PDB file of C-alpha atoms in Angstrom:
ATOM      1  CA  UNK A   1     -12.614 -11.531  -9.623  1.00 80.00           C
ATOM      2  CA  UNK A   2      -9.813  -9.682  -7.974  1.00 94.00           C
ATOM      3  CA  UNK A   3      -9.281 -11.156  -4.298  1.00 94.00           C
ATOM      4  CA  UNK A   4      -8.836  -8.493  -1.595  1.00 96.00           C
ATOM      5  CA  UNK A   5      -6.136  -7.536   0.241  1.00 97.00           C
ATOM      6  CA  UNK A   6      -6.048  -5.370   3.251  1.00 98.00           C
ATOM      7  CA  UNK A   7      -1.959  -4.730   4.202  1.00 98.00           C
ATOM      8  CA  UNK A   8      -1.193  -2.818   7.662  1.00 98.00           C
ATOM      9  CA  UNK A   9       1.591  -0.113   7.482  1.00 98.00           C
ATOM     10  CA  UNK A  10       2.831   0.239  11.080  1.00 98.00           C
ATOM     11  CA  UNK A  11       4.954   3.459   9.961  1.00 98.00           C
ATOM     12  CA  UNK A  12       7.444   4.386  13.298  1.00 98.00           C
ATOM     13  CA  UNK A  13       5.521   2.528  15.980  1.00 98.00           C
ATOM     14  CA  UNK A  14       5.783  -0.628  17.846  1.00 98.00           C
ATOM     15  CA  UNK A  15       8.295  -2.601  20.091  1.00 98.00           C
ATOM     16  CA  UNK A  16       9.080  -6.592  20.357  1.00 98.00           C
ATOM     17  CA  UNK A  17       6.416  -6.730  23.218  1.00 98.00           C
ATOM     18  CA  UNK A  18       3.833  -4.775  21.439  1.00 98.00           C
ATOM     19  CA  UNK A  19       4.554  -6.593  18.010  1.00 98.00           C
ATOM     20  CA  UNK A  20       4.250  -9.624  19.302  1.00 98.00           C
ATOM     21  CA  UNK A  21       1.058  -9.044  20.992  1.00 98.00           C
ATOM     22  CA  UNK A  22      -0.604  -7.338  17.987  1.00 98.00           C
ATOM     23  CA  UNK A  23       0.616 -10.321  15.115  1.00 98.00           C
ATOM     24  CA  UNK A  24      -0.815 -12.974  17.794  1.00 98.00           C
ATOM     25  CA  UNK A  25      -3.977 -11.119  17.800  1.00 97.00           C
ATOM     26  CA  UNK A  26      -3.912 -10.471  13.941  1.00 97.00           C
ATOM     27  CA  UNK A  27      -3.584 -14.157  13.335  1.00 97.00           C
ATOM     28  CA  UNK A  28      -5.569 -15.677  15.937  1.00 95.00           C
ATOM     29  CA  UNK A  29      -8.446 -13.849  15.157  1.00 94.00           C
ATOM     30  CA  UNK A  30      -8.017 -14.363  11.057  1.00 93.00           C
ATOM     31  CA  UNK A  31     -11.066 -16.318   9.342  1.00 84.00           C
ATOM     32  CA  UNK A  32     -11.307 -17.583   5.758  1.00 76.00           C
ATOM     33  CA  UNK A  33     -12.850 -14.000   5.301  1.00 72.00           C
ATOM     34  CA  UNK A  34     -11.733 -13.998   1.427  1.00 79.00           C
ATOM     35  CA  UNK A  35      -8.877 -11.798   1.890  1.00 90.00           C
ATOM     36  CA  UNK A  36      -5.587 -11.237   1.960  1.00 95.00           C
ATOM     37  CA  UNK A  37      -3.604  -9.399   4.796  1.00 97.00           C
ATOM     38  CA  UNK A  38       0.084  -8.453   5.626  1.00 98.00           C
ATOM     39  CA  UNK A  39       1.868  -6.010   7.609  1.00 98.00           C
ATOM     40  CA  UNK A  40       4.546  -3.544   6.573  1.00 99.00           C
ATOM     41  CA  UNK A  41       6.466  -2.811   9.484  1.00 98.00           C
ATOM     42  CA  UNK A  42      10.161  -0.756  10.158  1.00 98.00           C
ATOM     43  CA  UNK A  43      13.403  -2.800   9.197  1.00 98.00           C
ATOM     44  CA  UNK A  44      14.338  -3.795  12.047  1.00 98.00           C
ATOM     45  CA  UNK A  45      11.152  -5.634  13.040  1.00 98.00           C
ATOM     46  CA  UNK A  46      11.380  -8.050   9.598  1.00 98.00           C
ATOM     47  CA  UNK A  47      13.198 -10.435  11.836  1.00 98.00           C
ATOM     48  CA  UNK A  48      10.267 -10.683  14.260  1.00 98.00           C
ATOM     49  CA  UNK A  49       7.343 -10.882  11.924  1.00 98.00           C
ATOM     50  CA  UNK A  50       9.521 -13.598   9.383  1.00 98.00           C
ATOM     51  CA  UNK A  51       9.823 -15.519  13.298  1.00 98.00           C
ATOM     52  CA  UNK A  52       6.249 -15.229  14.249  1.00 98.00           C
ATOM     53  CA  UNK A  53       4.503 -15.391  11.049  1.00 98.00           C
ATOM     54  CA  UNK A  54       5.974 -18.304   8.900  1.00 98.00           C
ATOM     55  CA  UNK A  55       3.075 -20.872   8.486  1.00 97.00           C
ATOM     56  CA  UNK A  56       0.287 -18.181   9.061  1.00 96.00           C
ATOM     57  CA  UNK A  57      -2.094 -16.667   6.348  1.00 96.00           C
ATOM     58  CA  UNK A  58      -0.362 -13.247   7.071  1.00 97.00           C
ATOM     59  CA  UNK A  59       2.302 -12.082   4.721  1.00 98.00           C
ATOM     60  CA  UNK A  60       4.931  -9.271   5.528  1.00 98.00           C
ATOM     61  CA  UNK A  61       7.081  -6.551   3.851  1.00 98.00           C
ATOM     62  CA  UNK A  62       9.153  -3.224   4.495  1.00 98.00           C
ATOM     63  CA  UNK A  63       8.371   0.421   4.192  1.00 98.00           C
ATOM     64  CA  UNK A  64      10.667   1.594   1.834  1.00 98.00           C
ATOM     65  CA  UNK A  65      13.209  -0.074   0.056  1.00 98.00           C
ATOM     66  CA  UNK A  66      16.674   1.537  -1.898  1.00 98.00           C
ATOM     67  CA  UNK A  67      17.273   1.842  -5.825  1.00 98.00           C
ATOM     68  CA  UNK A  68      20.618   0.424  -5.152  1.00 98.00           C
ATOM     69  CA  UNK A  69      21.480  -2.994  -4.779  1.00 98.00           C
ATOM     70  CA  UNK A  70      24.294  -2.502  -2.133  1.00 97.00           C
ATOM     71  CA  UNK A  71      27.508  -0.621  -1.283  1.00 98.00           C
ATOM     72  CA  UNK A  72      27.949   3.054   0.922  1.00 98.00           C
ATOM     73  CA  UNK A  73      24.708   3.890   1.299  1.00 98.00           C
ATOM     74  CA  UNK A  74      24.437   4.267   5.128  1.00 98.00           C
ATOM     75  CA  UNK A  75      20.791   3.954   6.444  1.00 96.00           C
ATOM     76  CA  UNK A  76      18.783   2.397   3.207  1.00 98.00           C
ATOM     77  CA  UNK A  77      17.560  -1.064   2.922  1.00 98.00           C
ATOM     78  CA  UNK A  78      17.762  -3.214  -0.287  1.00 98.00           C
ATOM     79  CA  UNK A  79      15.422  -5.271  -1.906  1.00 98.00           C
ATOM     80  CA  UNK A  80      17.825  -8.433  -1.400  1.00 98.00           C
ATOM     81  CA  UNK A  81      18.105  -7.488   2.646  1.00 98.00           C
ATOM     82  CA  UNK A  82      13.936  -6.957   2.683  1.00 98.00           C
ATOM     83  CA  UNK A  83      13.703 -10.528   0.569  1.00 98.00           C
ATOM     84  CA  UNK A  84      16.468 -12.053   3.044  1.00 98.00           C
ATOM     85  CA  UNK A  85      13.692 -11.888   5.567  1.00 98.00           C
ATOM     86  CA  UNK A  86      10.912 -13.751   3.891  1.00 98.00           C
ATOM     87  CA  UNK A  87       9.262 -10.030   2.705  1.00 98.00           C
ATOM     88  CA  UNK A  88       6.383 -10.545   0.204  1.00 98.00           C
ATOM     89  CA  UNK A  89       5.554  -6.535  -0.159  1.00 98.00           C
ATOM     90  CA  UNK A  90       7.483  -3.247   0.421  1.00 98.00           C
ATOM     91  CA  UNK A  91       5.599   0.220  -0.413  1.00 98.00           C
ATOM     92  CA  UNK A  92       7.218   2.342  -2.572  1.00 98.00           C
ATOM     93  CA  UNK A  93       6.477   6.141  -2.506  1.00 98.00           C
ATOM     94  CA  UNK A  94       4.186   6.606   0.520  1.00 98.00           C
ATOM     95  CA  UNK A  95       2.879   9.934   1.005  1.00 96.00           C
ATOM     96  CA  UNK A  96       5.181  10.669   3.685  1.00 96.00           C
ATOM     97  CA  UNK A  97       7.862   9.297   2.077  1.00 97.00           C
ATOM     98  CA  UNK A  98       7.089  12.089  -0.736  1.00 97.00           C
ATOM     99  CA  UNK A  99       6.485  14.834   1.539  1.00 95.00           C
ATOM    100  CA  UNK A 100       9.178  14.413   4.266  1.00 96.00           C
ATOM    101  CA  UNK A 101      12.031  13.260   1.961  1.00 97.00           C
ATOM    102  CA  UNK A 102      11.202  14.651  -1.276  1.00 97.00           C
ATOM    103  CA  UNK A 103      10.791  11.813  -2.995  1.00 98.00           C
ATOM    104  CA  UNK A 104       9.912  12.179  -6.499  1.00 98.00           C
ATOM    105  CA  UNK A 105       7.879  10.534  -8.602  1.00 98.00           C
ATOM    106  CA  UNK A 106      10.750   8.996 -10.700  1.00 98.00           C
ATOM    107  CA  UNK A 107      12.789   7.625  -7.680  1.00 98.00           C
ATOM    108  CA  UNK A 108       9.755   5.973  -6.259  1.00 98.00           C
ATOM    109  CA  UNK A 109       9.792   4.556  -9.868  1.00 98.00           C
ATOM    110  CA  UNK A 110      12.846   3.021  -9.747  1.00 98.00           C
ATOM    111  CA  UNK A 111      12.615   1.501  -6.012  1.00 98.00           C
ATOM    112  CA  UNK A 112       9.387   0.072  -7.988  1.00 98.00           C
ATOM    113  CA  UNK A 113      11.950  -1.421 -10.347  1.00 98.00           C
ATOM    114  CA  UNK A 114      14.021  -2.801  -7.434  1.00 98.00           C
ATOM    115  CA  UNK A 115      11.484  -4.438  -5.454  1.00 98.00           C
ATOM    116  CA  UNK A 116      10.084  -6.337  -8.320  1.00 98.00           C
ATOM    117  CA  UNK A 117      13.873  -7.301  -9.463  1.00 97.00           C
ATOM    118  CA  UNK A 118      14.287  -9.072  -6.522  1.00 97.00           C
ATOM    119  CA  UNK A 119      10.420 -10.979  -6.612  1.00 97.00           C
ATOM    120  CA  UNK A 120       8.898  -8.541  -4.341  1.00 98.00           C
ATOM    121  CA  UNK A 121       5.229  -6.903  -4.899  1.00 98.00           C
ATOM    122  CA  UNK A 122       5.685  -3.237  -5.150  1.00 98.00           C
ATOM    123  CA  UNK A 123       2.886  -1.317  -3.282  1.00 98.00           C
ATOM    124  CA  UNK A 124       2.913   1.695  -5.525  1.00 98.00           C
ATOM    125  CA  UNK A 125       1.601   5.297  -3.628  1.00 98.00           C
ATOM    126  CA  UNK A 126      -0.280   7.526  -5.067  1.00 98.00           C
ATOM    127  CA  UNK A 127      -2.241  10.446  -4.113  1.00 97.00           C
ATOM    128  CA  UNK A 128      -2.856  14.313  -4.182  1.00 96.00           C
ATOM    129  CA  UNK A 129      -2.723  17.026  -1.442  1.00 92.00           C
ATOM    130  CA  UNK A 130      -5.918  19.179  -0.402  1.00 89.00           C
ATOM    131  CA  UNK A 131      -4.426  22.156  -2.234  1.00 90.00           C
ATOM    132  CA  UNK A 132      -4.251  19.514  -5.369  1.00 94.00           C
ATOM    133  CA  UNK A 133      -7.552  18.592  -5.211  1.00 91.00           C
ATOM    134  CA  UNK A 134      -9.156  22.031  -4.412  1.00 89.00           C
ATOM    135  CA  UNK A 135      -7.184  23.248  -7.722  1.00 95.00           C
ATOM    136  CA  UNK A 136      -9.156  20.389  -9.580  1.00 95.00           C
ATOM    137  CA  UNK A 137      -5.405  18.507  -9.899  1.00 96.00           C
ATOM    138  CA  UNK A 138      -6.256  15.355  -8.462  1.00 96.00           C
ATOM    139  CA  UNK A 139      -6.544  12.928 -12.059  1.00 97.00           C
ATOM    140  CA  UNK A 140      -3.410  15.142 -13.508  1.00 97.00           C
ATOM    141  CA  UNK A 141      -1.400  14.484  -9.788  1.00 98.00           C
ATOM    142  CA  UNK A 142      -1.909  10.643  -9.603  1.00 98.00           C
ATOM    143  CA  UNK A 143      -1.736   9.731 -13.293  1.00 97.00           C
ATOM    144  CA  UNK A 144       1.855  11.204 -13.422  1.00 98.00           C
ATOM    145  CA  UNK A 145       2.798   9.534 -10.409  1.00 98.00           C
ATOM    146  CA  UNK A 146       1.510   6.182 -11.591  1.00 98.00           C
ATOM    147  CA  UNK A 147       2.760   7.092 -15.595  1.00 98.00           C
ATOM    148  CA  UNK A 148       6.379   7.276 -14.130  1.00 98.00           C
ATOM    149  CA  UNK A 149       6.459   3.500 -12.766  1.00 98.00           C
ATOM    150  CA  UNK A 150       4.211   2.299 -15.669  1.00 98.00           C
ATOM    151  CA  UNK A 151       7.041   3.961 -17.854  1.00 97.00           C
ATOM    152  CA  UNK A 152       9.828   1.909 -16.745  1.00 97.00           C
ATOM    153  CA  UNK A 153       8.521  -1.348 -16.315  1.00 96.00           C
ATOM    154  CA  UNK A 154       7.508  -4.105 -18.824  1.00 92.00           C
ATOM    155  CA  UNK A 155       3.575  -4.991 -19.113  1.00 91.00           C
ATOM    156  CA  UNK A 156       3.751  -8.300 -17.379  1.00 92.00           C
ATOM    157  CA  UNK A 157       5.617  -6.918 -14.390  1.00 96.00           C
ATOM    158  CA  UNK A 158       2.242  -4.786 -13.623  1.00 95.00           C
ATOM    159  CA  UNK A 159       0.665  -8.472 -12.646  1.00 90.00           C
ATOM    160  CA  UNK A 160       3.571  -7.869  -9.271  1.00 94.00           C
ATOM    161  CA  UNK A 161       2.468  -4.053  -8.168  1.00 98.00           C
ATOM    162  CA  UNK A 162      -0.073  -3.395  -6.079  1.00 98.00           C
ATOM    163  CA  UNK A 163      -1.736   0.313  -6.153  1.00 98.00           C
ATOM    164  CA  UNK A 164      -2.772   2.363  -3.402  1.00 98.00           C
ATOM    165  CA  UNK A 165      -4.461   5.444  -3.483  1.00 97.00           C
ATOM    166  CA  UNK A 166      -3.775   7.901  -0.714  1.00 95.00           C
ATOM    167  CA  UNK A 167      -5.624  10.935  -1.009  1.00 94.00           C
ATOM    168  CA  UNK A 168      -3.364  12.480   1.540  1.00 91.00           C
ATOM    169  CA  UNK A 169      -5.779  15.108   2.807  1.00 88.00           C
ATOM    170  CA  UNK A 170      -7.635  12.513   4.253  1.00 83.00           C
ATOM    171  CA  UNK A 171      -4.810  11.380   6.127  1.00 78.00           C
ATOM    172  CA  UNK A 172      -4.579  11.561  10.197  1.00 71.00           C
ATOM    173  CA  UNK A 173      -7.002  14.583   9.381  1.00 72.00           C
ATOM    174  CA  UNK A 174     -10.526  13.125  10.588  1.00 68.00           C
ATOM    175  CA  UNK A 175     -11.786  13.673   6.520  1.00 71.00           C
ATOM    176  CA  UNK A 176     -12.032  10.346   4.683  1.00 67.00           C
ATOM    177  CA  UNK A 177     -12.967  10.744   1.229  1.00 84.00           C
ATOM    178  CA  UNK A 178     -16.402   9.666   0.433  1.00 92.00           C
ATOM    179  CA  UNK A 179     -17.068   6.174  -1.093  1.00 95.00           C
ATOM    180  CA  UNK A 180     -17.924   7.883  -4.275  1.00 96.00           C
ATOM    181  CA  UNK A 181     -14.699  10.321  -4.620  1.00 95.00           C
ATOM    182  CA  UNK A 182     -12.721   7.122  -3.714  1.00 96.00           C
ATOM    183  CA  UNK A 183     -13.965   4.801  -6.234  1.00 97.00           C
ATOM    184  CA  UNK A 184     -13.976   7.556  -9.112  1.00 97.00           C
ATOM    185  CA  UNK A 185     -10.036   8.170  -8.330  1.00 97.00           C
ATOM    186  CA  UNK A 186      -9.782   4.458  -8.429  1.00 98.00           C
ATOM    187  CA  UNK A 187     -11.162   3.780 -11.619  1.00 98.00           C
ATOM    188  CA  UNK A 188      -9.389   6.940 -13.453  1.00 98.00           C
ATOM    189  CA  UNK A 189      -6.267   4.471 -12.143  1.00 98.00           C
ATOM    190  CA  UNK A 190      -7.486   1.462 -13.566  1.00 98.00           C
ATOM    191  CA  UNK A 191      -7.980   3.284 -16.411  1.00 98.00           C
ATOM    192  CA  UNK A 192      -4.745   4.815 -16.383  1.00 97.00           C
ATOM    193  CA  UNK A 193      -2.964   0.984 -16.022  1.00 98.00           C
ATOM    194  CA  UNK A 194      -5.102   0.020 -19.152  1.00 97.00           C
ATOM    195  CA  UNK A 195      -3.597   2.513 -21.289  1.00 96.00           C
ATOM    196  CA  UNK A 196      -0.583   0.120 -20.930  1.00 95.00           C
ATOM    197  CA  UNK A 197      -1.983  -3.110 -20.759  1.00 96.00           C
ATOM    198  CA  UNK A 198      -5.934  -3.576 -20.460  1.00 95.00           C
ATOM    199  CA  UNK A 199      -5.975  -6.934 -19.057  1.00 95.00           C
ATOM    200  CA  UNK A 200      -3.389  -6.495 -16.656  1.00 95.00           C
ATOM    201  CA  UNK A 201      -5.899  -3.318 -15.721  1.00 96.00           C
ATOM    202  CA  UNK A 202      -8.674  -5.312 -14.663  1.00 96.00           C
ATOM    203  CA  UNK A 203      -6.046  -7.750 -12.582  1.00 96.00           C
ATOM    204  CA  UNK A 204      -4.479  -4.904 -10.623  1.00 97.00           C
ATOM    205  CA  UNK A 205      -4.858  -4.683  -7.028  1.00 98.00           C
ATOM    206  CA  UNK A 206      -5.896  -0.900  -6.123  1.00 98.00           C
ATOM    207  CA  UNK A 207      -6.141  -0.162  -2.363  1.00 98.00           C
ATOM    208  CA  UNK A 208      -7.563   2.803  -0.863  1.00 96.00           C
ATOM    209  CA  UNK A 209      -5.403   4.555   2.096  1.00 94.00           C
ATOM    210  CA  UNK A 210      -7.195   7.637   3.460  1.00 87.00           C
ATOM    211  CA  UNK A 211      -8.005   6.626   6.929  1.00 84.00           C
ATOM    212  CA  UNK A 212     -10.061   3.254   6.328  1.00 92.00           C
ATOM    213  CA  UNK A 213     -11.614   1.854   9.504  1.00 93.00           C
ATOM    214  CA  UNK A 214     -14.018  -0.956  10.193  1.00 95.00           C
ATOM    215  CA  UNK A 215     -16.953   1.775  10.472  1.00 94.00           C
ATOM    216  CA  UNK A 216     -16.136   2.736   6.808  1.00 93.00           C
ATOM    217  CA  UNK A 217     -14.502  -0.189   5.241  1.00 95.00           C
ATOM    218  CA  UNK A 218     -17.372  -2.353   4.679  1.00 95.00           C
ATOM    219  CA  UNK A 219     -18.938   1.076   2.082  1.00 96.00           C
ATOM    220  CA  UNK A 220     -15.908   1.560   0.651  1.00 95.00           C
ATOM    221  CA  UNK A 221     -14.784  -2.002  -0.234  1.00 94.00           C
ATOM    222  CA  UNK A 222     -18.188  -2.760  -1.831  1.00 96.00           C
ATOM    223  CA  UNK A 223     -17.097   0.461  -4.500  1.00 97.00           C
ATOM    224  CA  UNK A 224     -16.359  -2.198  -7.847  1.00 97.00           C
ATOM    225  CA  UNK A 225     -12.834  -0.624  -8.428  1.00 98.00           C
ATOM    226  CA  UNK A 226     -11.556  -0.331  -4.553  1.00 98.00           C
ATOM    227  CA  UNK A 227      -9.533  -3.810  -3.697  1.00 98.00           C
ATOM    228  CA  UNK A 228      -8.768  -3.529  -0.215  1.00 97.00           C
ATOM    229  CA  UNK A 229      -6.875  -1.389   1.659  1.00 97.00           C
ATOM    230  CA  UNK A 230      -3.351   0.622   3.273  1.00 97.00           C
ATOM    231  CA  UNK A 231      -3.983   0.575   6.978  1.00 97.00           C
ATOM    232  CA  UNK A 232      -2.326   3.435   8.865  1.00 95.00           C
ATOM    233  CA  UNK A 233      -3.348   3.548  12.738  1.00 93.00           C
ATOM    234  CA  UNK A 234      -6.774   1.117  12.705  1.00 96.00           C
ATOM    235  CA  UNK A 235      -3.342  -1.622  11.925  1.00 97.00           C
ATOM    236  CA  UNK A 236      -2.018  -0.879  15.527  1.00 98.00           C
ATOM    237  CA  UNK A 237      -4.531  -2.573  16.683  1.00 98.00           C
ATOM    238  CA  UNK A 238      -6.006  -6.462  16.440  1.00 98.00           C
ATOM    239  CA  UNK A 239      -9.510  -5.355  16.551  1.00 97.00           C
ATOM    240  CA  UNK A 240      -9.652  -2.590  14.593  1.00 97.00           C
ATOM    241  CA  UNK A 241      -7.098  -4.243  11.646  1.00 97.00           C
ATOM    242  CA  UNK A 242      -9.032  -7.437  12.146  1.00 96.00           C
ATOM    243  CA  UNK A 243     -12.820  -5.666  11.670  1.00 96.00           C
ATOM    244  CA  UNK A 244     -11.222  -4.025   8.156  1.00 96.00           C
ATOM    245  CA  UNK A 245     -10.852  -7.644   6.618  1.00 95.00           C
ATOM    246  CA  UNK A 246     -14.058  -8.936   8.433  1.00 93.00           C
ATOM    247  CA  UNK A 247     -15.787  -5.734   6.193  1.00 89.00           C
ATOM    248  CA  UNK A 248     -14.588  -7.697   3.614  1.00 82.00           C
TER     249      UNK A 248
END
C-alpha cells in the first residue's frame, strides 16, 4: 500500500518569526497518523527549516530548482545548493511556475532530471486550465506534461518522483474539483506512468493540489488513486496543515 504524503508549499509567504512559529506547531502537533509531511518553502528559508527540523518526522525541500548545475545564472537555485541544505523534495513545474514564467513542459522535464541527479524527489506538476477542461482537454493537457518527464528519465528513477495534480481552475478560486473528477484525473495518470513501467505505476505517489483543506481532505484522500496532497494556503497554518494529515 502506498503511504501518504501530504507536503506544504508555502509559495512567497512567511518570515523567520512566522516560520518558526508555524514548523513548531507543525511538529508538535504531528501523531503517528500514517503519513508523511514536508514543507516546500522559498530559498532562503532552507537554512531555517534544515535548523529547526533535523530529528523531526517533517521533511523539507525548495520550490523550484535550475537545469544547470552552476555558473552565471543570477537568481536560480541548483539541485546541489537545495541538497546542501538537507532538502528531501523540490517541485518542479508548479502551475504558477508554468503560467507566470512560461515554463514549458520540457524544461520542467529537465529540472525533473536535475533534482533526481542530485538524490532529490521531484514533485512533478501537472494540471489543466478551466478553458482546458471546458474544451474536454484535460487527459490530452496532463498526459503530455507528464509524457515529457517520463520521456527523459529511466524506469527506475520514477520510484524518486512524486506526482501532483493541480487542476489549476480550482486554484485560490473557491471551486475544488469534486472527489470523483479528482480521482478519475488521477488514475488516467497512473495509467499514463504504467505505459512506462506498470509496477512502478502502482508505487507512484500522486497528490492532489486544487485547494485541499481539512473539510475536504478526509473525501478526497479515501479516492483509491489520490495519495496525499500539495498544500497551498491551509499549509500557512498549524491547524489547518495539521487537520489535512489527521484526514488521513
Amino acid at each position: 500500500m502506498r503511504r501518504k504524503l501530504v507536503i506544504g508549499n508555502w509559495k512567497m509567504n512567511g518570515n523567520r518569526a512566522g516560520n518558526s512559529a508555524l514548523l513548531s506547531g507543525i511538529v508538535a502537533g504531528l501523531n503517528d497518523f500514517g503519513a508523511d509531511c514536508a514543507v516546500c518553502v522559498p530559498a532562503p528559508y532552507l537554512a531555517q527549516c534544515q535548523a529547526e527540523l533535523t530529528g523531526t518526522p517533517v521533511a523539507w525541500g525548495g520550490q523550484d530548482v535550475s537545469v544547470h548545475a552552476c555558473g552565471a545564472y543570477t537568481g536560480e537555485v541548483s539541485a546541489a545548493m537545495l541538497a546542501d541544505f538537507g532538502s528531501t523534495y523540490v517541485l518542479c513545474g508548479h502551475s504558477e511556475r508554468r503560467a507566470y514564467h512560461g515554463e514549458s513542459s520540457a524544461l520542467v522535464a529537465q529540472k525533473a532530471v536535475a533534482a533526481l541527479g542530485l538524490g532529490l524527489t521531484a514533485v512533478v506538476c501537472v494540471g489543466e486550465t478551466l478553458e482546458q477542461r471546458e474544451a474536454g482537454q484535460t487527459e490530452e493537457v496532463i498526459c503530455a506534461q507528464l509524457q515529457a518527464v517520463l520521456d527523459v528519465i529511466e524506469p527506475a528513477q520514477i520510484s524518486k518522483l512524486v506526482l501532483a495534480y493541480e487542476p489549476v481552475w480550482a486554484i485560490g478560486t473557491g471551486k475544488t474539483a469534486t472527489p470523483q473528477i479528482a480521482q478519475d484525473a488521477h488514475r488516467f495518470l497512473r495509467d499514463c506512468v504504467a505505459k512506462k513501467d506498470a509496477a512502478a505505476a502502482q508505487a507512484v505517489q500522486i497528490l492532489y493540489g486544487g485547494s485541499m483543506k481539512p473539510e475536504n481532505a478526509k473525501e478526497l484522500m479515501a479516492q483509491p488513486d489520490i495519495d496525499g496532497g500539495l498544500i497551498g494556503g491551509a499549509a500557512l497554518k498549524a491547524s489547518d496543515f495539521l487537520g489535512i494529515i489527521q484526514a488521513v
